[in-house]
Amino acid sequence: MDEEEQPELPEGMPGNIMDRMMSNWMFDKKFIEQRKIFLWGAVDDKSAKDLTDRLLYLEALDPGKEITFYISSPGGGVTS
């Protein structure tokens, strides 16, 4: 798909994939620094692993310090 054929992105959304990845990373970094973790969407093996990784990372940085966990999920299933 040529760059001129790409769908129009919402205002403020970076145009190329690397900019979008960096934008997401900056969003994640900001909330990790604030010890905030989010779960959006259905729970599956990948989301469960990502959450576990973040929780373990934050606990290792500052054991016992509060972590805020926001959940907006219909549920789901984890097989492992």
PDB file of C-alpha atoms in Angstrom:
ATOM      1  CA  MET A   1       0.000   0.000   0.000  1.00  0.00           C
ATOM      2  CA  ASP A   2       1.490   3.349  -1.067  1.00  0.00           C
ATOM      3  CA  GLU A   3       1.710   6.125   1.473  1.00  0.00           C
ATOM      4  CA  GLU A   4      -0.900   8.114  -0.465  1.00  0.00           C
ATOM      5  CA  GLU A   5      -3.303   5.116  -0.294  1.00  0.00           C
ATOM      6  CA  GLN A   6      -3.146   4.832   3.493  1.00  0.00           C
ATOM      7  CA  PRO A   7      -6.386   5.494   5.366  1.00  0.00           C
ATOM      8  CA  GLU A   8      -6.784   8.871   7.029  1.00  0.00           C
ATOM      9  CA  LEU A   9      -5.703   8.776  10.667  1.00  0.00           C
ATOM     10  CA  PRO A  10      -7.433  10.636  13.491  1.00  0.00           C
ATOM     11  CA  GLU A  11      -6.135  14.138  14.167  1.00  0.00           C
ATOM     12  CA  GLY A  12      -3.027  14.068  16.331  1.00  0.00           C
ATOM     13  CA  MET A  13      -2.191  10.424  15.464  1.00  0.00           C
ATOM     14  CA  PRO A  14       1.369  10.101  14.091  1.00  0.00           C
ATOM     15  CA  GLY A  15       1.427   9.085  10.412  1.00  0.00           C
ATOM     16  CA  ASN A  16       4.159   6.474  10.186  1.00  0.00           C
ATOM     17  CA  ILE A  17       4.359   3.214  12.096  1.00  0.00           C
ATOM     18  CA  MET A  18       7.558   4.100  14.004  1.00  0.00           C
ATOM     19  CA  ASP A  19       6.039   7.373  15.226  1.00  0.00           C
ATOM     20  CA  ARG A  20       2.918   5.494  16.340  1.00  0.00           C
ATOM     21  CA  MET A  21       5.024   2.905  18.182  1.00  0.00           C
ATOM     22  CA  MET A  22       7.022   5.646  19.929  1.00  0.00           C
ATOM     23  CA  SER A  23       3.804   7.457  20.837  1.00  0.00           C
ATOM     24  CA  ASN A  24       2.445   4.260  22.440  1.00  0.00           C
ATOM     25  CA  TRP A  25       5.759   3.690  24.217  1.00  0.00           C
ATOM     26  CA  MET A  26       5.713   7.243  25.626  1.00  0.00           C
ATOM     27  CA  PHE A  27       2.137   6.684  26.858  1.00  0.00           C
ATOM     28  CA  ASP A  28       3.138   3.401  28.527  1.00  0.00           C
ATOM     29  CA  LYS A  29       6.328   4.878  30.007  1.00  0.00           C
ATOM     30  CA  LYS A  30       4.445   7.793  31.562  1.00  0.00           C
ATOM     31  CA  PHE A  31       1.954   5.521  33.328  1.00  0.00           C
ATOM     32  CA  ILE A  32       4.590   2.984  34.398  1.00  0.00           C
ATOM     33  CA  GLU A  33       6.464   5.872  36.055  1.00  0.00           C
ATOM     34  CA  GLN A  34       3.216   6.689  37.895  1.00  0.00           C
ATOM     35  CA  ARG A  35       2.820   2.974  38.814  1.00  0.00           C
ATOM     36  CA  LYS A  36      -0.433   2.729  36.848  1.00  0.00           C
ATOM     37  CA  ILE A  37      -1.345  -0.382  34.852  1.00  0.00           C
ATOM     38  CA  PHE A  38      -4.271  -0.763  32.467  1.00  0.00           C
ATOM     39  CA  LEU A  39      -6.170  -3.762  31.102  1.00  0.00           C
ATOM     40  CA  TRP A  40      -8.313  -2.927  28.074  1.00  0.00           C
ATOM     41  CA  GLY A  41     -10.317  -5.596  26.272  1.00  0.00           C
ATOM     42  CA  ALA A  42     -10.589  -9.326  26.685  1.00  0.00           C
ATOM     43  CA  VAL A  43      -8.168 -11.254  28.885  1.00  0.00           C
ATOM     44  CA  ASP A  44      -6.015 -13.719  26.962  1.00  0.00           C
ATOM     45  CA  ASP A  45      -2.581 -15.290  27.359  1.00  0.00           C
ATOM     46  CA  LYS A  46      -0.773 -12.251  25.897  1.00  0.00           C
ATOM     47  CA  SER A  47      -2.586  -9.656  28.013  1.00  0.00           C
ATOM     48  CA  ALA A  48      -2.111 -11.794  31.145  1.00  0.00           C
ATOM     49  CA  LYS A  49       1.634 -12.086  30.440  1.00  0.00           C
ATOM     50  CA  ASP A  50       1.958  -8.338  29.780  1.00  0.00           C
ATOM     51  CA  LEU A  51       0.169  -7.523  33.046  1.00  0.00           C
ATOM     52  CA  THR A  52       2.261 -10.002  35.026  1.00  0.00           C
ATOM     53  CA  ASP A  53       5.472  -8.575  33.532  1.00  0.00           C
ATOM     54  CA  ARG A  54       4.468  -5.030  34.473  1.00  0.00           C
ATOM     55  CA  LEU A  55       3.410  -5.982  37.995  1.00  0.00           C
ATOM     56  CA  LEU A  56       6.647  -7.881  38.636  1.00  0.00           C
ATOM     57  CA  TYR A  57       8.720  -5.024  37.211  1.00  0.00           C
ATOM     58  CA  LEU A  58       7.043  -2.410  39.406  1.00  0.00           C
ATOM     59  CA  GLU A  59       7.280  -4.615  42.500  1.00  0.00           C
ATOM     60  CA  ALA A  60      10.997  -5.160  41.855  1.00  0.00           C
ATOM     61  CA  LEU A  61      11.583  -1.394  41.507  1.00  0.00           C
ATOM     62  CA  ASP A  62       9.942  -0.498  44.805  1.00  0.00           C
ATOM     63  CA  PRO A  63       8.692  -3.499  46.814  1.00  0.00           C
ATOM     64  CA  GLY A  64       5.439  -2.894  48.646  1.00  0.00           C
ATOM     65  CA  LYS A  65       4.689   0.479  47.022  1.00  0.00           C
ATOM     66  CA  GLU A  66       1.114   0.894  45.765  1.00  0.00           C
ATOM     67  CA  ILE A  67       0.313   0.010  42.134  1.00  0.00           C
ATOM     68  CA  THR A  68      -2.925   1.307  40.620  1.00  0.00           C
ATOM     69  CA  PHE A  69      -4.631  -1.181  38.273  1.00  0.00           C
ATOM     70  CA  TYR A  70      -7.426  -0.002  35.946  1.00  0.00           C
ATOM     71  CA  ILE A  71      -9.624  -2.651  34.315  1.00  0.00           C
ATOM     72  CA  SER A  72     -12.056  -2.247  31.429  1.00  0.00           C
ATOM     73  CA  SER A  73     -12.648  -5.819  30.292  1.00  0.00           C
ATOM     74  CA  PRO A  74     -15.514  -8.179  29.532  1.00  0.00           C
ATOM     75  CA  GLY A  75     -13.382 -11.012  30.949  1.00  0.00           C
ATOM     76  CA  GLY A  76     -11.809 -13.782  28.955  1.00  0.00           C
ATOM     77  CA  GLY A  77      -9.711 -16.848  29.477  1.00  0.00           C
ATOM     78  CA  VAL A  78      -6.107 -17.776  30.070  1.00  0.00           C
ATOM     79  CA  THR A  79      -4.906 -21.239  29.139  1.00  0.00           C
ATOM     80  CA  SER A  80      -1.449 -21.291  30.667  1.00  0.00           C
TER      81      SER A  80
END
